[in-house]
XYZ file of N, CA and C in Angstrom:
180
model
N -9.509 22.095 -16.157
C -9.096 20.805 -15.658
C -9.431 20.607 -14.185
N -9.973 21.592 -13.513
C -10.321 21.448 -12.102
C -11.347 20.344 -11.901
N -12.277 20.199 -12.818
C -13.292 19.155 -12.696
C -12.629 17.788 -12.762
N -11.681 17.604 -13.669
C -11.014 16.318 -13.807
C -10.276 15.948 -12.533
N -9.548 16.868 -11.935
C -8.801 16.516 -10.733
C -9.740 16.255 -9.563
N -10.823 17.001 -9.460
C -11.800 16.741 -8.407
C -12.463 15.381 -8.645
N -12.828 15.106 -9.877
C -13.435 13.820 -10.209
C -12.441 12.692 -9.993
N -11.199 12.911 -10.371
C -10.165 11.908 -10.156
C -9.987 11.600 -8.681
N -10.073 12.630 -7.866
C -9.978 12.436 -6.418
C -11.138 11.575 -5.932
N -12.335 11.844 -6.431
C -13.502 11.038 -6.056
C -13.297 9.578 -6.435
N -12.732 9.345 -7.607
C -12.478 7.974 -8.067
C -11.437 7.315 -7.167
N -10.318 7.992 -6.926
C -9.243 7.407 -6.109
C -9.695 7.101 -4.685
N -10.592 7.932 -4.128
C -11.082 7.711 -2.769
C -11.902 6.430 -2.658
N -12.438 5.952 -3.773
C -13.301 4.777 -3.745
C -12.614 3.498 -4.218
N -11.322 3.572 -4.441
C -10.576 2.379 -4.847
C -10.309 1.495 -3.644
N -10.283 0.196 -3.790
C -10.488 -0.542 -5.028
C -11.974 -0.673 -5.350
N -12.289 -0.543 -6.596
C -13.660 -0.691 -7.090
C -13.594 -1.043 -8.567
N -14.664 -1.630 -9.071
C -14.716 -1.970 -10.486
C -14.923 -0.707 -11.313
N -14.361 -0.719 -12.511
C -14.425 0.421 -13.422
C -15.862 0.922 -13.596
N -16.777 0.009 -13.946
C -18.145 0.438 -14.227
C -18.887 0.896 -12.970
N -18.505 0.416 -11.798
C -19.090 0.920 -10.554
C -18.685 2.374 -10.335
N -17.440 2.687 -10.675
C -16.971 4.075 -10.557
C -17.671 4.982 -11.574
N -17.873 4.474 -12.791
C -18.602 5.232 -13.814
C -20.019 5.509 -13.317
N -20.672 4.491 -12.782
C -22.043 4.656 -12.280
C -22.104 5.687 -11.159
N -21.115 5.691 -10.294
C -21.061 6.670 -9.212
C -20.996 8.095 -9.762
N -20.098 8.321 -10.704
C -19.959 9.666 -11.273
C -21.221 10.091 -12.007
N -21.868 9.140 -12.668
C -23.106 9.458 -13.386
C -24.233 9.790 -12.426
N -24.449 8.959 -11.429
C -25.605 9.136 -10.547
C -25.413 10.247 -9.522
N -24.250 10.294 -8.904
C -24.032 11.252 -7.822
C -23.529 12.612 -8.288
N -22.947 12.655 -9.489
C -22.307 13.902 -9.923
C -22.796 14.399 -11.275
N -23.804 13.731 -11.840
C -24.473 14.219 -13.040
C -23.652 14.185 -14.319
N -22.633 13.339 -14.379
C -21.834 13.251 -15.601
C -22.529 12.349 -16.604
N -22.245 12.576 -17.873
C -22.682 11.660 -18.902
C -21.793 10.429 -18.900
N -22.254 9.374 -19.567
C -21.507 8.119 -19.560
C -20.100 8.284 -20.142
N -19.989 8.956 -21.274
C -18.686 9.109 -21.921
C -17.696 9.873 -21.067
N -18.158 10.956 -20.457
C -17.274 11.769 -19.618
C -16.846 10.978 -18.382
N -17.801 10.323 -17.729
C -17.482 9.537 -16.537
C -16.504 8.416 -16.878
N -16.732 7.743 -17.994
C -15.851 6.663 -18.423
C -14.436 7.191 -18.676
N -14.324 8.336 -19.313
C -13.017 8.926 -19.598
C -12.296 9.326 -18.315
N -13.021 9.880 -17.360
C -12.409 10.275 -16.086
C -11.880 9.053 -15.348
N -12.693 7.995 -15.287
C -12.263 6.780 -14.596
C -11.047 6.175 -15.293
N -11.095 6.046 -16.600
C -9.980 5.456 -17.340
C -8.706 6.275 -17.154
N -8.831 7.578 -17.236
C -7.673 8.455 -17.078
C -7.094 8.357 -15.663
N -7.969 8.343 -14.680
C -7.519 8.271 -13.291
C -6.841 6.938 -13.007
N -7.408 5.849 -13.499
C -6.815 4.535 -13.259
C -5.488 4.365 -13.995
N -5.284 5.115 -15.064
C -4.032 5.038 -15.821
C -2.914 5.844 -15.171
N -3.258 6.757 -14.273
C -2.256 7.575 -13.600
C -1.484 6.719 -12.602
N -0.200 7.001 -12.421
C 0.558 6.261 -11.413
C 0.016 6.564 -10.016
N 0.027 5.557 -9.166
C -0.390 5.768 -7.783
C 0.713 6.496 -7.043
N 0.362 7.142 -5.931
C 1.355 7.870 -5.140
C 2.512 6.966 -4.738
N 2.216 5.704 -4.411
C 3.279 4.781 -4.005
C 4.229 4.495 -5.164
N 3.724 4.471 -6.388
C 4.575 4.239 -7.552
C 5.465 5.447 -7.826
N 4.962 6.633 -7.561
C 5.760 7.835 -7.767
C 6.881 7.911 -6.735
N 6.599 7.478 -5.518
C 7.606 7.541 -4.454
C 8.695 6.500 -4.647
N 8.340 5.333 -5.217
C 9.304 4.251 -5.387
C 9.047 3.548 -6.715
N 9.492 4.135 -7.828
C 9.161 3.618 -9.151
C 9.688 2.220 -9.451
N 10.656 1.724 -8.696
C 11.207 0.398 -8.971
C 10.369 -0.721 -8.380
N 9.394 -0.402 -7.545
C 8.558 -1.418 -6.912
C 7.128 -1.313 -7.385
N 6.919 -1.366 -8.672
C 5.575 -1.301 -9.228
C 4.936 -2.679 -9.212
N 3.596 -2.685 -9.203
C 2.837 -3.935 -9.207
C 3.048 -4.689 -10.495
């Protein structure tokens, strides 16, 4: 799972960005296949943000 957390960090560092722009970044700069990059982006975007973890009652 080290790759996922490193990839997730790369995705979070580039937010806000469109989903497919993030997929393209992982594919071109990090050599991932489309399916893997798409799964990493989707999984990362589904995770709660640090601000949501600190104050769960004030979600967007």
